[in-house]
Short mmCIF file of C-alpha atoms in Angstrom, two decimals:
data_model
loop_
_atom_site.label_atom_id
_atom_site.label_comp_id
_atom_site.label_asym_id
_atom_site.label_seq_id
_atom_site.Cartn_x
_atom_site.Cartn_y
_atom_site.Cartn_z
CA MET A 1 69.11 55.17 95.58
CA LYS A 2 66.41 54.20 97.99
CA GLY A 3 66.61 55.51 101.53
CA ILE A 4 65.10 57.33 104.48
CA THR A 5 65.77 60.83 105.78
CA ASN A 6 64.01 61.86 108.99
CA LEU A 7 61.66 58.88 108.74
CA LYS A 8 60.50 59.89 105.22
CA GLN A 9 61.29 57.44 102.42
CA TYR A 10 62.85 58.56 99.13
CA ASN A 11 63.58 56.94 95.80
CA ALA A 12 66.12 59.21 94.14
CA GLU A 13 66.76 58.62 90.45
CA ALA A 14 69.97 59.52 88.65
CA PRO A 15 71.08 62.02 87.75
CA CYS A 16 70.08 64.01 90.81
CA LEU A 17 71.27 66.28 93.59
CA PHE A 18 70.56 65.05 97.13
CA ILE A 19 71.17 67.32 100.13
CA VAL A 20 71.31 66.12 103.73
CA LEU A 21 71.02 69.01 106.18
CA PRO A 22 72.90 69.27 109.48
CA ASP A 23 71.33 67.10 112.20
CA GLN A 24 69.56 64.92 109.61
CA ILE A 25 70.26 61.23 109.31
CA LEU A 26 70.31 59.56 105.92
CA GLN A 27 69.73 55.83 106.04
CA TYR A 28 70.11 54.23 102.64
CA GLU A 29 68.34 50.97 101.94
CA TYR A 30 69.47 50.30 98.40
CA LEU A 31 72.09 51.52 95.93
CA SER A 32 72.10 50.29 92.35
CA GLU A 33 75.20 48.45 91.14
CA ASP A 34 76.12 51.34 88.86
CA PHE A 35 75.74 54.00 91.59
CA SER A 36 78.37 56.69 91.64
CA GLY A 37 78.29 59.98 93.46
CA LEU A 38 80.21 63.08 94.38
CA PHE A 39 80.01 64.25 97.98
CA ILE A 40 80.57 67.62 99.63
CA VAL A 41 80.66 67.54 103.43
CA MET A 42 80.61 70.76 105.45
CA SER A 43 80.57 71.50 109.15
CA LYS A 44 77.42 73.00 110.67
CA LYS A 45 79.40 76.12 111.60
CA PHE A 46 80.52 76.58 107.99
CA THR A 47 77.01 76.12 106.59
CA ASP A 48 75.53 78.48 109.18
CA ASN A 49 77.90 81.19 107.94
CA LEU A 50 77.04 80.69 104.27
CA LEU A 51 73.60 82.27 104.24
CA MET A 52 73.57 84.97 106.89
CA ASN A 53 70.19 86.47 105.96
CA ILE A 54 67.31 84.58 107.63
CA GLN A 55 65.01 85.48 104.71
CA GLU A 56 67.34 83.54 102.41
CA ARG A 57 68.01 80.66 104.78
CA VAL A 58 64.50 79.69 105.93
CA PRO A 59 62.82 79.19 102.51
CA LEU A 60 65.78 77.16 101.24
CA PHE A 61 65.89 75.12 104.46
CA LEU A 62 62.16 74.36 104.28
CA SER A 63 62.33 73.40 100.61
CA VAL A 64 65.32 71.09 101.09
CA TYR A 65 63.91 69.64 104.32
CA ASP A 66 60.66 68.69 102.56
CA ASN A 67 62.25 67.64 99.26
CA PRO A 68 65.93 66.76 99.77
CA TRP A 69 66.55 65.61 96.22
CA THR A 70 65.92 67.08 92.81
CA GLN A 71 66.30 65.62 89.35
CA LEU A 72 69.03 67.06 87.11
CA ASN A 73 69.10 67.20 83.34
CA GLU A 74 72.38 66.51 81.51
CA GLU A 75 73.36 70.18 81.38
CA GLU A 76 72.70 70.66 85.11
CA LEU A 77 74.62 67.47 85.89
CA GLN A 78 77.63 68.68 83.89
CA SER A 79 77.46 72.04 85.69
CA MET A 80 77.46 70.24 89.06
CA ILE A 81 80.47 68.16 88.05
CA ASP A 82 82.33 71.27 86.83
CA TYR A 83 81.47 73.06 90.08
CA TYR A 84 82.65 70.08 92.14
CA ARG A 85 85.99 70.02 90.30
CA LEU A 86 86.45 73.77 90.80
CA LEU A 87 85.73 73.38 94.50
CA GLN A 88 88.20 70.47 94.73
CA LYS A 89 90.89 72.48 92.95
CA THR A 90 90.34 75.44 95.29
CA ILE A 91 90.53 73.28 98.42
CA ARG A 92 93.85 71.84 97.23
CA MET A 93 95.45 75.31 96.96
CA LYS A 94 97.09 75.00 100.39
CA ASP A 95 99.34 78.03 99.87
CA ASN A 96 96.46 80.44 99.08
CA PRO A 97 95.61 82.47 102.21
CA HIS A 98 92.14 83.26 100.78
CA ARG A 99 91.21 79.63 100.18
CA ILE A 100 88.44 79.50 102.83
CA ASP A 101 86.86 82.72 101.53
CA ILE A 102 86.98 81.40 97.96
CA VAL A 103 85.27 78.16 99.04
CA LYS A 104 82.65 80.13 100.98
CA HIS A 105 81.83 82.29 97.95
CA LEU A 106 81.77 79.28 95.63
CA MET A 107 79.29 77.58 97.97
CA GLN A 108 77.14 80.72 98.12
CA ALA A 109 77.13 80.87 94.32
CA PHE A 110 76.15 77.21 94.24
CA PHE A 111 73.22 77.77 96.62
CA TYR A 112 71.99 80.83 94.75
CA GLY A 113 72.39 79.07 91.42
CA SER A 114 70.68 75.81 92.32
CA SER A 115 68.24 76.69 95.11
CA TYR A 116 65.39 77.42 92.70
CA GLN A 117 65.22 73.69 91.91
CA PHE A 118 64.35 72.88 95.51
CA HIS A 119 61.51 75.42 95.55
CA LYS A 120 59.67 73.47 92.84
CA ILE A 121 57.21 71.55 94.99
CA PRO A 122 55.60 68.54 93.29
CA ASP A 123 51.78 68.49 93.17
CA THR A 124 51.87 65.13 94.96
CA ASP A 125 53.23 66.78 98.12
CA LYS A 126 50.04 68.49 99.32
CA LYS A 127 50.57 70.34 102.58
CA SER A 128 48.10 70.94 105.37
CA LYS A 129 46.78 74.44 106.00
CA GLN A 130 48.80 74.57 109.23
CA GLU A 131 52.05 73.72 107.41
CA LEU A 132 51.38 76.44 104.83
CA VAL A 133 50.68 79.04 107.55
CA VAL A 134 53.90 78.14 109.40
CA GLU A 135 55.93 78.40 106.18
CA LYS A 136 54.43 81.81 105.35
CA PHE A 137 55.17 83.01 108.89
CA LEU A 138 58.79 81.87 108.71
CA LYS A 139 59.24 83.59 105.35
CA LEU A 140 58.20 86.89 106.97
CA ALA A 141 61.05 86.71 109.52
#
């Protein structure tokens, strides 16, 4: 997939995980003929309630904002597919009064389990001293 998020161009290679944050616009320029994807769409209100602690939210937000996609190996891809199916199954349990809470906790587990991948910053993405100072300041909050 080739596209632009917030005026920054990306060439994501399969298999990968691509996250578009609330208020971001993803404009795709090219999808290969064999492209297939699984999508999870959440409201801003729901995502805001997932990570309540600002010390958890800001580093993840900054990492995903700067690097919205990460490569997956086969094991990670299979884990993502299994997770997606579990989430789908939970959402379809219309008669379960705890369905929303289950989905919330599954999403939290997903973020805790996969967020480390977004903190791996490639050497090619050198940041200015000002950007590094701002990130350190936000991590102190």
